[in-house]
Tab-separated table of C-alpha atoms and ligand atoms in Angstrom:
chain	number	residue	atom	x	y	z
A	1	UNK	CA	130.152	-102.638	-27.359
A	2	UNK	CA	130.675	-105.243	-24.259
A	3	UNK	CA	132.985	-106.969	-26.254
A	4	UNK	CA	135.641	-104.607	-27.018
A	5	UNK	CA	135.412	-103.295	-23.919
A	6	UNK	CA	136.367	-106.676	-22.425
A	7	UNK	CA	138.875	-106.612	-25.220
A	8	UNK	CA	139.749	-103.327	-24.412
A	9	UNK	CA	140.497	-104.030	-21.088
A	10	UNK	CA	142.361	-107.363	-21.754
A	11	UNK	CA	144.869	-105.368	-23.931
A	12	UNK	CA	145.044	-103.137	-21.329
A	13	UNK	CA	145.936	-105.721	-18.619
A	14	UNK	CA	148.040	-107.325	-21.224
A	15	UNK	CA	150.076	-104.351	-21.612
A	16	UNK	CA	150.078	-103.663	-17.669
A	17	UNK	CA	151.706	-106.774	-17.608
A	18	UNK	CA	154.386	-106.400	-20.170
A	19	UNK	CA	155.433	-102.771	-18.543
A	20	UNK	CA	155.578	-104.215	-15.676
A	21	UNK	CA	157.754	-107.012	-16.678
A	22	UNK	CA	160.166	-104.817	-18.187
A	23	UNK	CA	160.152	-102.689	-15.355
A	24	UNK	CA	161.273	-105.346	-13.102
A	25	UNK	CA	163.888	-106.332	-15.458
A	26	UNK	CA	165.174	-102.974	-15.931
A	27	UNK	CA	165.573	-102.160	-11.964
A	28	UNK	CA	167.366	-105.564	-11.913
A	29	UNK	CA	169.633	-104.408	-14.506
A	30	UNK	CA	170.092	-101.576	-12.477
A	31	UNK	CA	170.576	-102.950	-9.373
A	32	UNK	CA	173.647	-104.911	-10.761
A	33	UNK	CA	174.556	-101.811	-12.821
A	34	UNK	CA	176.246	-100.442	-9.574
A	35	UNK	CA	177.894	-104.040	-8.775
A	36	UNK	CA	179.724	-104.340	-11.836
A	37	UNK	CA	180.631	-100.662	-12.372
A	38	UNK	CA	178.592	-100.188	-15.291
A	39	UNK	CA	177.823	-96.576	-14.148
A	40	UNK	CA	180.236	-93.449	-14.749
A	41	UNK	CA	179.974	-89.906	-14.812
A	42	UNK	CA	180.239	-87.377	-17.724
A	43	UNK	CA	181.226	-83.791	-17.035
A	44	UNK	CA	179.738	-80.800	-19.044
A	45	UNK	CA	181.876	-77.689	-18.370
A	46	UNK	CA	180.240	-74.299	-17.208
A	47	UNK	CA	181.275	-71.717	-19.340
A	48	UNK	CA	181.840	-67.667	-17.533
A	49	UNK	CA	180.839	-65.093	-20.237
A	50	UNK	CA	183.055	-62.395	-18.490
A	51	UNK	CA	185.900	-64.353	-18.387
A	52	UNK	CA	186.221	-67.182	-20.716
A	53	UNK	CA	187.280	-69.547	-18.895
A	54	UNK	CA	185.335	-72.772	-17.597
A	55	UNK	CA	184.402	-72.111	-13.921
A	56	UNK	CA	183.113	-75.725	-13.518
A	57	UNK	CA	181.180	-78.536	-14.387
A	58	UNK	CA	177.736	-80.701	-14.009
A	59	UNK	CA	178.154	-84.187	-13.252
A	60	UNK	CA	175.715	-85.874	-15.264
A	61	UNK	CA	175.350	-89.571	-14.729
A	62	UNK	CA	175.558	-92.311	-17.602
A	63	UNK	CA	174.482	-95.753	-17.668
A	64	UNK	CA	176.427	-98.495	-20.487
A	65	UNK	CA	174.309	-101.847	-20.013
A	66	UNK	CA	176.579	-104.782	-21.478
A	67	UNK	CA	173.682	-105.901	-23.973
A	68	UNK	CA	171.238	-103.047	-24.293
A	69	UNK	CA	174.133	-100.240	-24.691
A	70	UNK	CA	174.020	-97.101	-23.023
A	71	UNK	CA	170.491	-95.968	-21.208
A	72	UNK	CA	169.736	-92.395	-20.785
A	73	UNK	CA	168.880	-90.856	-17.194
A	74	UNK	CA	165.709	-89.863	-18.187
A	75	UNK	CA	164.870	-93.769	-18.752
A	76	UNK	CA	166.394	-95.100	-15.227
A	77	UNK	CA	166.194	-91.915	-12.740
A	78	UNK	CA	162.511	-91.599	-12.319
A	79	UNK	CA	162.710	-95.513	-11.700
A	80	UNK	CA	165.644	-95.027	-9.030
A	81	UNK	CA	163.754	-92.432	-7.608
A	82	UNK	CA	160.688	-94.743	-7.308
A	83	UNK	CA	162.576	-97.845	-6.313
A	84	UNK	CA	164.872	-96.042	-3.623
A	85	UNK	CA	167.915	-97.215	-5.727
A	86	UNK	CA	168.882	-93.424	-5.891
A	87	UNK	CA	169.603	-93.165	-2.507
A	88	UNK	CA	173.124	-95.662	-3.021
A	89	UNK	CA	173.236	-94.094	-6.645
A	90	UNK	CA	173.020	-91.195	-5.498
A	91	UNK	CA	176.078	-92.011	-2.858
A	92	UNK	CA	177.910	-93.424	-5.802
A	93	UNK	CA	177.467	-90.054	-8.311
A	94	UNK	CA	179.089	-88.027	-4.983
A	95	UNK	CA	181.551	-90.016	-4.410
A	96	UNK	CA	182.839	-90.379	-8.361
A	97	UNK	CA	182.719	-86.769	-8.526
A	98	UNK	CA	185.065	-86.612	-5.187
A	99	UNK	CA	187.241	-89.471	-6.465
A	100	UNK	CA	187.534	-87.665	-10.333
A	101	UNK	CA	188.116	-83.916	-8.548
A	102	UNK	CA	191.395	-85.541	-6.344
A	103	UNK	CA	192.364	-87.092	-9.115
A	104	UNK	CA	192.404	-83.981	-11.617
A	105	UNK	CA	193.959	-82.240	-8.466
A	106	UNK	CA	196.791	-85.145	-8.135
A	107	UNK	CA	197.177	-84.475	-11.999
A	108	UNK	CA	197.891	-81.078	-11.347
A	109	UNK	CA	195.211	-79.638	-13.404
A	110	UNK	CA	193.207	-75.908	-12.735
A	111	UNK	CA	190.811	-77.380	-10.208
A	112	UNK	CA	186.897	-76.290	-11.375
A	113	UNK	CA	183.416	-77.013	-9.305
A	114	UNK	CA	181.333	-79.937	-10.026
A	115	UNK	CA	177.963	-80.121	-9.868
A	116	UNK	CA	175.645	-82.697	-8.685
A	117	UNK	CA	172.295	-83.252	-8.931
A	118	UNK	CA	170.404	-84.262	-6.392
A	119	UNK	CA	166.974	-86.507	-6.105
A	120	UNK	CA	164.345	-85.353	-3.696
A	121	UNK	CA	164.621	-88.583	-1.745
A	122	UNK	CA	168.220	-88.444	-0.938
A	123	UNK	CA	167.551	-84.575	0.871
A	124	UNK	CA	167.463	-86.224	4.163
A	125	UNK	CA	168.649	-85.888	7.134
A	126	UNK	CA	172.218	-87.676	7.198
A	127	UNK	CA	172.878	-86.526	3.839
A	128	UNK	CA	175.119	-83.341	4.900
A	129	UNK	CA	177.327	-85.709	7.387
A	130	UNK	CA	177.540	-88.421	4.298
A	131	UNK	CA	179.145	-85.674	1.722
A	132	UNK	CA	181.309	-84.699	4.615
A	133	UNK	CA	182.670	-87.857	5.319
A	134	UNK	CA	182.877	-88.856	1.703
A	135	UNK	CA	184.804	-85.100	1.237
A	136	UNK	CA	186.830	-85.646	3.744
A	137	UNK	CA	188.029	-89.071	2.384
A	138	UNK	CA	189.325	-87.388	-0.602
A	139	UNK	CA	191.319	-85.144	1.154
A	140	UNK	CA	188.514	-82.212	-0.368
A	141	UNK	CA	187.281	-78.928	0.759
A	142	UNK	CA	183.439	-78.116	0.613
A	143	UNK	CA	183.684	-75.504	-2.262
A	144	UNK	CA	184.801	-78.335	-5.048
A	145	UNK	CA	180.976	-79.280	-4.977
A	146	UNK	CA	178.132	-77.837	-6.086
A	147	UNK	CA	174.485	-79.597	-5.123
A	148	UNK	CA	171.632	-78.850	-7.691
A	149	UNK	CA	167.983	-78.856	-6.327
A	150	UNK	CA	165.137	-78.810	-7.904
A	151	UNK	CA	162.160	-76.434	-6.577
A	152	UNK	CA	159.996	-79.554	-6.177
A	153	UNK	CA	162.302	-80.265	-2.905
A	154	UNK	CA	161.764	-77.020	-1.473
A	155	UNK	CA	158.168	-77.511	-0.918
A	156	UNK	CA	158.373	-79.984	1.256
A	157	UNK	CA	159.347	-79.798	4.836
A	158	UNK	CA	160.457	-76.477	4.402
A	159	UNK	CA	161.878	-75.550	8.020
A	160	UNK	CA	164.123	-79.012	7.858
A	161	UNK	CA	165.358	-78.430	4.297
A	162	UNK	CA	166.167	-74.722	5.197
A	163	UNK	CA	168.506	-75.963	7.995
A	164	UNK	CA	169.949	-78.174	5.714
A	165	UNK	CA	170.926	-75.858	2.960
A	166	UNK	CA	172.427	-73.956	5.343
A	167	UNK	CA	174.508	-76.522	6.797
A	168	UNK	CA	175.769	-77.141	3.252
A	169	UNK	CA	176.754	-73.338	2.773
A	170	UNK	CA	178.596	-73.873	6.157
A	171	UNK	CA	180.390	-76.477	4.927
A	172	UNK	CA	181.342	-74.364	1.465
A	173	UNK	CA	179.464	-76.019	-0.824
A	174	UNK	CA	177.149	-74.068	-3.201
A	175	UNK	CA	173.711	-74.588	-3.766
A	176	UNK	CA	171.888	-74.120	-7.515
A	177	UNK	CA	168.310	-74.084	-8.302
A	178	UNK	CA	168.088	-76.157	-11.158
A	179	UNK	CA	165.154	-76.251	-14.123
A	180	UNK	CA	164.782	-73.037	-13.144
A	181	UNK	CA	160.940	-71.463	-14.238
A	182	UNK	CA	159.286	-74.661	-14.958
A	183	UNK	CA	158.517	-75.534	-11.482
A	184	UNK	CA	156.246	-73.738	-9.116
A	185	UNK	CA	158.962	-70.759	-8.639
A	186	UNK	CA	158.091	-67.958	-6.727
A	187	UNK	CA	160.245	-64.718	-5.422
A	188	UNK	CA	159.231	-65.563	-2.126
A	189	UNK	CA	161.558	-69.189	-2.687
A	190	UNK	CA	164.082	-67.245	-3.486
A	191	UNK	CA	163.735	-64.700	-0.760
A	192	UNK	CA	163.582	-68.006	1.440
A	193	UNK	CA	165.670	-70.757	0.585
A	194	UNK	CA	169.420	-70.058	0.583
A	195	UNK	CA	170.821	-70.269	-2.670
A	196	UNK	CA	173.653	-69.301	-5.017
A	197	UNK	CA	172.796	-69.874	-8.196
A	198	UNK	CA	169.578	-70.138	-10.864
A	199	UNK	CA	169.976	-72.199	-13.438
A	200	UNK	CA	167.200	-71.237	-16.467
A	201	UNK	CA	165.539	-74.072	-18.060
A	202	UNK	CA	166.577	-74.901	-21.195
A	203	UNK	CA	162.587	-74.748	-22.420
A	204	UNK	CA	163.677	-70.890	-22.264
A	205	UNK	CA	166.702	-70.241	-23.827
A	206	UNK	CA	165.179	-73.081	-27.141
A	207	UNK	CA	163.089	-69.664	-28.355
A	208	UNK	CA	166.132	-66.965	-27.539
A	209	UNK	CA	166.341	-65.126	-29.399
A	210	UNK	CA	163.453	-64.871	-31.982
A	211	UNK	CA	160.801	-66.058	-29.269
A	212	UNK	CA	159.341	-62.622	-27.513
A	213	UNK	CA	158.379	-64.634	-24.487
A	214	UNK	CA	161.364	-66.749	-24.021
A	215	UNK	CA	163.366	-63.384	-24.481
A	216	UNK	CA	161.260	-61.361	-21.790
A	217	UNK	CA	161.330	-64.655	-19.436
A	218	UNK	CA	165.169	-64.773	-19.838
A	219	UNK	CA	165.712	-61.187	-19.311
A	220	UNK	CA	163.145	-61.353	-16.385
A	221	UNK	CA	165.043	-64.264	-14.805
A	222	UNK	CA	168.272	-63.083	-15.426
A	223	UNK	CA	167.619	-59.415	-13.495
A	224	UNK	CA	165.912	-60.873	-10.719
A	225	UNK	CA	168.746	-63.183	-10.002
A	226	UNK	CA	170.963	-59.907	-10.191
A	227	UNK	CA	168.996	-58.073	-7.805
A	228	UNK	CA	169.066	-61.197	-5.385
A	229	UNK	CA	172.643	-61.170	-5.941
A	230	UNK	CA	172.742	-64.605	-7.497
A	231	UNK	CA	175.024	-65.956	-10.090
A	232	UNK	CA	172.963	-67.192	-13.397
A	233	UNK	CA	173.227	-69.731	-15.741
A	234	UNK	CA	171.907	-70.598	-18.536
A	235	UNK	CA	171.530	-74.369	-19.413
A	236	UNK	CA	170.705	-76.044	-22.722
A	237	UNK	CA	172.572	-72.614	-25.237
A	238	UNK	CA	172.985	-74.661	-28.334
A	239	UNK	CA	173.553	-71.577	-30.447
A	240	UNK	CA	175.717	-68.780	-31.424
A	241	UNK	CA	172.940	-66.693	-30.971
A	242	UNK	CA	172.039	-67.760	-27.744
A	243	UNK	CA	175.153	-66.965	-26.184
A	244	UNK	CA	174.781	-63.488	-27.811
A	245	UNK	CA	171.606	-62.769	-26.575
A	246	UNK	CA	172.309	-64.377	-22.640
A	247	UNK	CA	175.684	-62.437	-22.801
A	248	UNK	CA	173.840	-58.583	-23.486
A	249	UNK	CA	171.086	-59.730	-21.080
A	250	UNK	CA	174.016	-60.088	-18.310
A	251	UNK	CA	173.837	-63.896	-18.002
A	252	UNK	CA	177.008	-64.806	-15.934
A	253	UNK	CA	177.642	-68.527	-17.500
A	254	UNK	CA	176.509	-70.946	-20.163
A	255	UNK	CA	176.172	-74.716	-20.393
A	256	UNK	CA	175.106	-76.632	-23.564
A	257	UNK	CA	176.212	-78.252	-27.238
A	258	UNK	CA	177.323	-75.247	-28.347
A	259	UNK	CA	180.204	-74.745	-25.881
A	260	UNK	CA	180.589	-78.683	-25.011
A	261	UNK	CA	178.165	-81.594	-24.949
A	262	UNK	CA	179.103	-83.589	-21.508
A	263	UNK	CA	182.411	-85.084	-21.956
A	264	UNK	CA	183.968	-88.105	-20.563
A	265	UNK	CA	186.598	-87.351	-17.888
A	266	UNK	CA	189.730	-87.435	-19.766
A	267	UNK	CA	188.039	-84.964	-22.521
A	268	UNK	CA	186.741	-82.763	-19.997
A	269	UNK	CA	190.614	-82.527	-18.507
A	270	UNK	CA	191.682	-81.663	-22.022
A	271	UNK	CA	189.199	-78.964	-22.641
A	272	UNK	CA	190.075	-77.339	-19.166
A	273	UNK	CA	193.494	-77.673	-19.975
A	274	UNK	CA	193.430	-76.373	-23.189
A	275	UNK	CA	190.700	-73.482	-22.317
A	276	UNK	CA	192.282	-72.630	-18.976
A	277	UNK	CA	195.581	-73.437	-19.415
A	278	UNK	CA	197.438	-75.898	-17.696
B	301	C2E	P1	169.339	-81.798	-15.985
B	301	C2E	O1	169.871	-81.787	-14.598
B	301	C2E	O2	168.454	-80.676	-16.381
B	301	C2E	O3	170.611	-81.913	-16.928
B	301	C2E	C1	170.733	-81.262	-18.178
B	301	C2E	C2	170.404	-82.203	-19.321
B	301	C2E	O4	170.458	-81.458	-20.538
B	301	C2E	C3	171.410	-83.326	-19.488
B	301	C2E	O5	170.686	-84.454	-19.980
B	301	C2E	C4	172.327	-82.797	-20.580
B	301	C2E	O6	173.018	-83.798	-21.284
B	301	C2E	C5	171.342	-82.077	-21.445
B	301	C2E	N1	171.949	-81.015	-22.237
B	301	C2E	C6	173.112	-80.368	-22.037
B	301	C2E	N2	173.319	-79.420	-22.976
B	301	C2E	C7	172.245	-79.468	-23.802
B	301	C2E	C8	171.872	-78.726	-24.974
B	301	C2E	O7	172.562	-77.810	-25.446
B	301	C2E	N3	170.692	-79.067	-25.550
B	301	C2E	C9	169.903	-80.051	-25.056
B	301	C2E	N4	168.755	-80.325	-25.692
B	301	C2E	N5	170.223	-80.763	-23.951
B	301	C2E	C10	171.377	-80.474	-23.338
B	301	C2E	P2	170.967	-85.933	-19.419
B	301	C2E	O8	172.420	-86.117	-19.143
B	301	C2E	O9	170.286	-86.888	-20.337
B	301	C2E	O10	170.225	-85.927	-18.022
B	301	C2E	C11	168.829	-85.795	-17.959
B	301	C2E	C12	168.386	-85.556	-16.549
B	301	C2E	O11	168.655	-86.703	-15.729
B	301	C2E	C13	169.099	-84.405	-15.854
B	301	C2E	O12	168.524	-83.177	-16.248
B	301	C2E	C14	168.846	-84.750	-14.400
B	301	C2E	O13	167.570	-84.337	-13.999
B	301	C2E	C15	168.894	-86.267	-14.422
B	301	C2E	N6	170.225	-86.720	-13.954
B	301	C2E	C16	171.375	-86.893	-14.645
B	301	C2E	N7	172.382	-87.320	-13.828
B	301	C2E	C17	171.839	-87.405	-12.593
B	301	C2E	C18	172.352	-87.781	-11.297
B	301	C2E	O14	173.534	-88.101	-11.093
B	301	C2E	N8	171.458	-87.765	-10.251
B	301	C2E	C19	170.148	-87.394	-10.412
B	301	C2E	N9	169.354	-87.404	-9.337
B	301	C2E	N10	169.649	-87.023	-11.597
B	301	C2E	C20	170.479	-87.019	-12.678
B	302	CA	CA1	178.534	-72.667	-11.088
B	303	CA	CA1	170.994	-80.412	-13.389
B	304	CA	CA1	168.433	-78.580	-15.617
């Protein structure tokens, strides 16, 4: 029994070891990744069930490494977030997203929202004088962007982050409450933080319509956002049926594969084009 313990453990440490090797290898990788421009942004339009039209767009971050293709966020964000990288990737996603908005402006296209998301670590203090700046450098008014939040930042430092929110909605930018149900959400959040929009998980709309609790979560969700006079969206519809079932319950937008999987920039500008009209 002592031996494959010692065994046991010696895999173990083994293992450690090779996760940890890779690890340093990937935030390496990463590191460069902003150097050599091997980051862009794809855009995944917002969809208004009233009016048809796409009212904006999520920003959602890609990564194409020269040799081990393209990684997926869920892969390199948590390690950003741990290494502090996010805080100048996080600058970088803001900026793009300013940069692609003048441009699409320039080009003479509709102009919509886009939506970033936002890490915990980069909700600090100099952030709001940052998006400014970077705002202002593209010749951009507040209400182009759109910061998502997750309700794991809002339980922190609540008095500071409060101020902050607010000093975003001064500056006309919008404020969403992303993964909406999955965190530890509460009406008093709601009642506290200043937000504009709820965005409901996509682990609740998967079930809609067959699943009973998804459906009475959704419909819950969905008229307590109405009665707090917030605009709710529904991430993650894949189906036709979906969209049925968010558009009776009252749902203001959709986002997911079954209107548009994120799109590179140039697709995204021909979708708005051709769903807005130029
Ligand atoms: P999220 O913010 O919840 O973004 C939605 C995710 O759902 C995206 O995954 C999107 O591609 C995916 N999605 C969209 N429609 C559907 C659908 O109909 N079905 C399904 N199953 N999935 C759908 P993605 O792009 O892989 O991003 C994963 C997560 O990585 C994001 O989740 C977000 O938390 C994070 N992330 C992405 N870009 C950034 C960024 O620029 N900054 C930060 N801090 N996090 C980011
Ligand atoms: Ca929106
Ligand atoms: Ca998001
Ligand atoms: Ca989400």
């Amino acid at each position: 029994a002592k031996q494959s313990t010692a065994d046991g453990f010696l895999f173990y440490s083994q293992e450690m070891n090779r996760r940890s090797r890779e690890r340093l290898k990937l935030e390496g990788a990463l590191r460069r990744a902003l150097e050599q421009g091997e980051l862009s942004l794809h855009f995944q339009p917002q969809l208004c069930l009233t009016s048809h039209r796409v009212v904006g767009a999520e920003a959602l971050l890609r990564w194409r490494h020269p040799e081990m293709g393209p990684i997926p966020p869920a892969e390199f964000i948590p390690l950003a977030e741990e290494t502090g990288l996010i805080i100048p990737i996080g600058q970088w996603v803001i900026n793009a997203a300013c940069a692609q908005a003048r441009a699409w402006q320039d080009q003479g296209l509709p102009l919509v929202r886009l939506a970033v998301n936002l890490s915990s670590r980069q909700f600090q203090p100099g952030l709001p004088q940052q998006i400014s700046d970077t705002l202002a450098r593209h010749r951009l008014t507040g209400d182009v962007l759109e910061l998502e939040i997750t309700e794991s930042m809002l339980m922190h430092n609540s008095e500071r982050v409060v101020a902050m929110m607010e000093e975003f909605q001064q500056a006309g930018l919008s404020l969403s409450l992303d993964d909406f149900g999955t965190g530890y959400s509460s009406l008093a959040y709601l009642k506290r933080f200043p937000i504009d929009n709820l965005k409901i998980d996509q682990s609740f709309v998967r079930g809609l319509p067959e699943d009973a609790n998804d459906s009475a979560i959704a419909r819950a969700i969905i008229g307590m956002a109405k009665a707090l006079k917030l605009c709710v969206i529904a991430e993650g519809v894949e189906t036709e049926a979906q969209l049925r079932f968010l558009a009776e319950a009252g749902c203001d937008e959709i986002q997911g594969y079954h209107f548009s999987p994120p799109l590179p920039a140039d697709e995204f500008a021909a979708l708005l084009a051709r769903v807005n009209g130029a």
